[in-house]
């Protein structure tokens, strides 16, 4: 039985479990910084998706195969 998705208000979101927008939908700047080997910072108020963004970024970079990324907290 497939579990139903729900709105998550604690921790990072997982698309298979939670309703969510693509956290990297407007983040071409981040990918440009990565390609140019530049540093960047993620700043935003609490509960706006910073952790979800970083987890999704790591997942996509690993999936592409050009980078190995690790997330820890």
PDB file of N, CA and C in Angstrom, residues 20-69:
ATOM      1  N   UNK A  20       5.825  19.163  -1.968  1.00  0.00           N
ATOM      2  CA  UNK A  20       6.864  20.181  -2.009  1.00  0.00           C
ATOM      3  C   UNK A  20       7.092  20.663  -3.439  1.00  0.00           C
ATOM      4  N   UNK A  21       7.651  21.852  -3.557  1.00  0.00           N
ATOM      5  CA  UNK A  21       8.107  22.371  -4.842  1.00  0.00           C
ATOM      6  C   UNK A  21       9.540  21.912  -5.040  1.00  0.00           C
ATOM      7  N   UNK A  22      10.007  21.917  -6.264  1.00  0.00           N
ATOM      8  CA  UNK A  22      11.401  21.587  -6.539  1.00  0.00           C
ATOM      9  C   UNK A  22      12.290  22.663  -5.913  1.00  0.00           C
ATOM     10  N   UNK A  23      13.116  22.313  -4.922  1.00  0.00           N
ATOM     11  CA  UNK A  23      13.932  23.333  -4.257  1.00  0.00           C
ATOM     12  C   UNK A  23      14.979  23.968  -5.170  1.00  0.00           C
ATOM     13  N   UNK A  24      15.318  23.312  -6.276  1.00  0.00           N
ATOM     14  CA  UNK A  24      16.319  23.861  -7.185  1.00  0.00           C
ATOM     15  C   UNK A  24      15.701  24.488  -8.435  1.00  0.00           C
ATOM     16  N   UNK A  25      14.415  24.809  -8.378  1.00  0.00           N
ATOM     17  CA  UNK A  25      13.699  25.310  -9.553  1.00  0.00           C
ATOM     18  C   UNK A  25      14.285  26.611 -10.083  1.00  0.00           C
ATOM     19  N   UNK A  26      14.825  27.456  -9.244  1.00  0.00           N
ATOM     20  CA  UNK A  26      15.377  28.750  -9.677  1.00  0.00           C
ATOM     21  C   UNK A  26      16.835  28.901  -9.254  1.00  0.00           C
ATOM     22  N   UNK A  27      17.558  27.812  -9.175  1.00  0.00           N
ATOM     23  CA  UNK A  27      18.891  27.865  -8.589  1.00  0.00           C
ATOM     24  C   UNK A  27      20.014  27.695  -9.608  1.00  0.00           C
ATOM     25  N   UNK A  28      19.828  28.200 -10.828  1.00  0.00           N
ATOM     26  CA  UNK A  28      20.888  28.103 -11.834  1.00  0.00           C
ATOM     27  C   UNK A  28      22.149  28.831 -11.369  1.00  0.00           C
ATOM     28  N   UNK A  29      22.000  29.831 -10.513  1.00  0.00           N
ATOM     29  CA  UNK A  29      23.150  30.566  -9.977  1.00  0.00           C
ATOM     30  C   UNK A  29      24.043  29.630  -9.172  1.00  0.00           C
ATOM     31  N   UNK A  30      23.438  28.758  -8.372  1.00  0.00           N
ATOM     32  CA  UNK A  30      24.222  27.812  -7.560  1.00  0.00           C
ATOM     33  C   UNK A  30      25.029  26.893  -8.465  1.00  0.00           C
ATOM     34  N   UNK A  31      24.394  26.347  -9.502  1.00  0.00           N
ATOM     35  CA  UNK A  31      25.110  25.452 -10.409  1.00  0.00           C
ATOM     36  C   UNK A  31      26.217  26.193 -11.152  1.00  0.00           C
ATOM     37  N   UNK A  32      25.995  27.463 -11.458  1.00  0.00           N
ATOM     38  CA  UNK A  32      27.027  28.275 -12.098  1.00  0.00           C
ATOM     39  C   UNK A  32      28.219  28.459 -11.154  1.00  0.00           C
ATOM     40  N   UNK A  33      27.959  28.743  -9.865  1.00  0.00           N
ATOM     41  CA  UNK A  33      29.038  28.865  -8.880  1.00  0.00           C
ATOM     42  C   UNK A  33      29.819  27.558  -8.760  1.00  0.00           C
ATOM     43  N   UNK A  34      29.119  26.454  -8.748  1.00  0.00           N
ATOM     44  CA  UNK A  34      29.787  25.154  -8.622  1.00  0.00           C
ATOM     45  C   UNK A  34      30.686  24.898  -9.830  1.00  0.00           C
ATOM     46  N   UNK A  35      30.173  25.155 -11.029  1.00  0.00           N
ATOM     47  CA  UNK A  35      30.972  24.948 -12.246  1.00  0.00           C
ATOM     48  C   UNK A  35      32.208  25.830 -12.263  1.00  0.00           C
ATOM     49  N   UNK A  36      32.083  27.057 -11.716  1.00  0.00           N
ATOM     50  CA  UNK A  36      33.208  27.992 -11.681  1.00  0.00           C
ATOM     51  C   UNK A  36      34.084  27.805 -10.438  1.00  0.00           C
ATOM     52  N   UNK A  37      33.748  26.781  -9.618  1.00  0.00           N
ATOM     53  CA  UNK A  37      34.483  26.482  -8.381  1.00  0.00           C
ATOM     54  C   UNK A  37      34.514  27.675  -7.426  1.00  0.00           C
ATOM     55  N   UNK A  38      33.379  28.348  -7.302  1.00  0.00           N
ATOM     56  CA  UNK A  38      33.233  29.494  -6.402  1.00  0.00           C
ATOM     57  C   UNK A  38      32.490  29.072  -5.138  1.00  0.00           C
ATOM     58  N   UNK A  39      32.693  29.816  -4.070  1.00  0.00           N
ATOM     59  CA  UNK A  39      31.977  29.582  -2.819  1.00  0.00           C
ATOM     60  C   UNK A  39      30.641  30.314  -2.843  1.00  0.00           C
ATOM     61  N   UNK A  40      29.686  29.806  -2.083  1.00  0.00           N
ATOM     62  CA  UNK A  40      28.403  30.485  -1.938  1.00  0.00           C
ATOM     63  C   UNK A  40      27.834  30.145  -0.568  1.00  0.00           C
ATOM     64  N   UNK A  41      26.915  30.968  -0.123  1.00  0.00           N
ATOM     65  CA  UNK A  41      26.255  30.757   1.170  1.00  0.00           C
ATOM     66  C   UNK A  41      24.746  30.729   0.961  1.00  0.00           C
ATOM     67  N   UNK A  42      24.081  29.911   1.755  1.00  0.00           N
ATOM     68  CA  UNK A  42      22.622  29.839   1.729  1.00  0.00           C
ATOM     69  C   UNK A  42      22.130  30.525   3.000  1.00  0.00           C
ATOM     70  N   UNK A  43      21.435  31.633   2.845  1.00  0.00           N
ATOM     71  CA  UNK A  43      20.890  32.367   3.985  1.00  0.00           C
ATOM     72  C   UNK A  43      19.398  32.577   3.776  1.00  0.00           C
ATOM     73  N   UNK A  44      18.637  32.278   4.796  1.00  0.00           N
ATOM     74  CA  UNK A  44      17.185  32.486   4.741  1.00  0.00           C
ATOM     75  C   UNK A  44      16.635  32.325   6.153  1.00  0.00           C
ATOM     76  N   UNK A  45      15.425  32.813   6.393  1.00  0.00           N
ATOM     77  CA  UNK A  45      14.803  32.620   7.702  1.00  0.00           C
ATOM     78  C   UNK A  45      14.554  31.139   7.988  1.00  0.00           C
ATOM     79  N   UNK A  46      14.259  30.838   9.203  1.00  0.00           N
ATOM     80  CA  UNK A  46      14.018  29.452   9.596  1.00  0.00           C
ATOM     81  C   UNK A  46      12.805  28.879   8.869  1.00  0.00           C
ATOM     82  N   UNK A  47      12.862  27.586   8.651  1.00  0.00           N
ATOM     83  CA  UNK A  47      11.794  26.806   8.009  1.00  0.00           C
ATOM     84  C   UNK A  47      11.418  27.314   6.620  1.00  0.00           C
ATOM     85  N   UNK A  48      12.443  27.695   5.838  1.00  0.00           N
ATOM     86  CA  UNK A  48      12.175  28.122   4.467  1.00  0.00           C
ATOM     87  C   UNK A  48      12.730  27.144   3.445  1.00  0.00           C
ATOM     88  N   UNK A  49      13.368  26.068   3.891  1.00  0.00           N
ATOM     89  CA  UNK A  49      13.828  25.038   2.970  1.00  0.00           C
ATOM     90  C   UNK A  49      15.322  24.986   2.718  1.00  0.00           C
ATOM     91  N   UNK A  50      16.128  25.586   3.584  1.00  0.00           N
ATOM     92  CA  UNK A  50      17.581  25.572   3.389  1.00  0.00           C
ATOM     93  C   UNK A  50      18.134  24.148   3.413  1.00  0.00           C
ATOM     94  N   UNK A  51      17.745  23.365   4.399  1.00  0.00           N
ATOM     95  CA  UNK A  51      18.237  21.989   4.522  1.00  0.00           C
ATOM     96  C   UNK A  51      17.747  21.141   3.362  1.00  0.00           C
ATOM     97  N   UNK A  52      16.498  21.291   2.990  1.00  0.00           N
ATOM     98  CA  UNK A  52      15.948  20.558   1.851  1.00  0.00           C
ATOM     99  C   UNK A  52      16.709  20.919   0.578  1.00  0.00           C
ATOM    100  N   UNK A  53      17.003  22.201   0.392  1.00  0.00           N
ATOM    101  CA  UNK A  53      17.761  22.652  -0.768  1.00  0.00           C
ATOM    102  C   UNK A  53      19.124  21.971  -0.818  1.00  0.00           C
ATOM    103  N   UNK A  54      19.829  21.951   0.299  1.00  0.00           N
ATOM    104  CA  UNK A  54      21.167  21.362   0.318  1.00  0.00           C
ATOM    105  C   UNK A  54      21.137  19.851   0.098  1.00  0.00           C
ATOM    106  N   UNK A  55      20.150  19.166   0.650  1.00  0.00           N
ATOM    107  CA  UNK A  55      20.020  17.729   0.415  1.00  0.00           C
ATOM    108  C   UNK A  55      19.725  17.441  -1.057  1.00  0.00           C
ATOM    109  N   UNK A  56      18.837  18.216  -1.652  1.00  0.00           N
ATOM    110  CA  UNK A  56      18.502  18.021  -3.066  1.00  0.00           C
ATOM    111  C   UNK A  56      19.690  18.359  -3.958  1.00  0.00           C
ATOM    112  N   UNK A  57      20.434  19.402  -3.618  1.00  0.00           N
ATOM    113  CA  UNK A  57      21.620  19.775  -4.371  1.00  0.00           C
ATOM    114  C   UNK A  57      22.646  18.640  -4.336  1.00  0.00           C
ATOM    115  N   UNK A  58      22.898  18.093  -3.163  1.00  0.00           N
ATOM    116  CA  UNK A  58      23.846  16.985  -3.037  1.00  0.00           C
ATOM    117  C   UNK A  58      23.380  15.775  -3.850  1.00  0.00           C
ATOM    118  N   UNK A  59      22.093  15.471  -3.768  1.00  0.00           N
ATOM    119  CA  UNK A  59      21.547  14.326  -4.505  1.00  0.00           C
ATOM    120  C   UNK A  59      21.734  14.507  -6.016  1.00  0.00           C
ATOM    121  N   UNK A  60      21.415  15.689  -6.524  1.00  0.00           N
ATOM    122  CA  UNK A  60      21.534  15.937  -7.966  1.00  0.00           C
ATOM    123  C   UNK A  60      22.979  15.944  -8.429  1.00  0.00           C
ATOM    124  N   UNK A  61      23.874  16.504  -7.624  1.00  0.00           N
ATOM    125  CA  UNK A  61      25.285  16.502  -8.006  1.00  0.00           C
ATOM    126  C   UNK A  61      25.840  15.079  -8.044  1.00  0.00           C
ATOM    127  N   UNK A  62      25.468  14.264  -7.068  1.00  0.00           N
ATOM    128  CA  UNK A  62      25.915  12.868  -7.064  1.00  0.00           C
ATOM    129  C   UNK A  62      25.327  12.098  -8.246  1.00  0.00           C
ATOM    130  N   UNK A  63      24.078  12.380  -8.573  1.00  0.00           N
ATOM    131  CA  UNK A  63      23.392  11.687  -9.662  1.00  0.00           C
ATOM    132  C   UNK A  63      24.048  11.995 -11.016  1.00  0.00           C
ATOM    133  N   UNK A  64      24.502  13.238 -11.203  1.00  0.00           N
ATOM    134  CA  UNK A  64      25.171  13.618 -12.448  1.00  0.00           C
ATOM    135  C   UNK A  64      26.475  12.860 -12.642  1.00  0.00           C
ATOM    136  N   UNK A  65      27.144  12.542 -11.548  1.00  0.00           N
ATOM    137  CA  UNK A  65      28.378  11.770 -11.634  1.00  0.00           C
ATOM    138  C   UNK A  65      29.646  12.583 -11.776  1.00  0.00           C
ATOM    139  N   UNK A  66      29.544  13.901 -11.894  1.00  0.00           N
ATOM    140  CA  UNK A  66      30.741  14.729 -12.026  1.00  0.00           C
ATOM    141  C   UNK A  66      31.317  15.145 -10.672  1.00  0.00           C
ATOM    142  N   UNK A  67      30.502  15.027  -9.623  1.00  0.00           N
ATOM    143  CA  UNK A  67      30.910  15.453  -8.284  1.00  0.00           C
ATOM    144  C   UNK A  67      30.522  14.375  -7.280  1.00  0.00           C
ATOM    145  N   UNK A  68      31.205  14.396  -6.159  1.00  0.00           N
ATOM    146  CA  UNK A  68      30.800  13.586  -5.005  1.00  0.00           C
ATOM    147  C   UNK A  68      30.502  14.578  -3.892  1.00  0.00           C
ATOM    148  N   UNK A  69      29.282  14.591  -3.427  1.00  0.00           N
ATOM    149  CA  UNK A  69      28.904  15.539  -2.380  1.00  0.00           C
ATOM    150  C   UNK A  69      28.406  14.798  -1.150  1.00  0.00           C
TER     151      UNK A  69
END
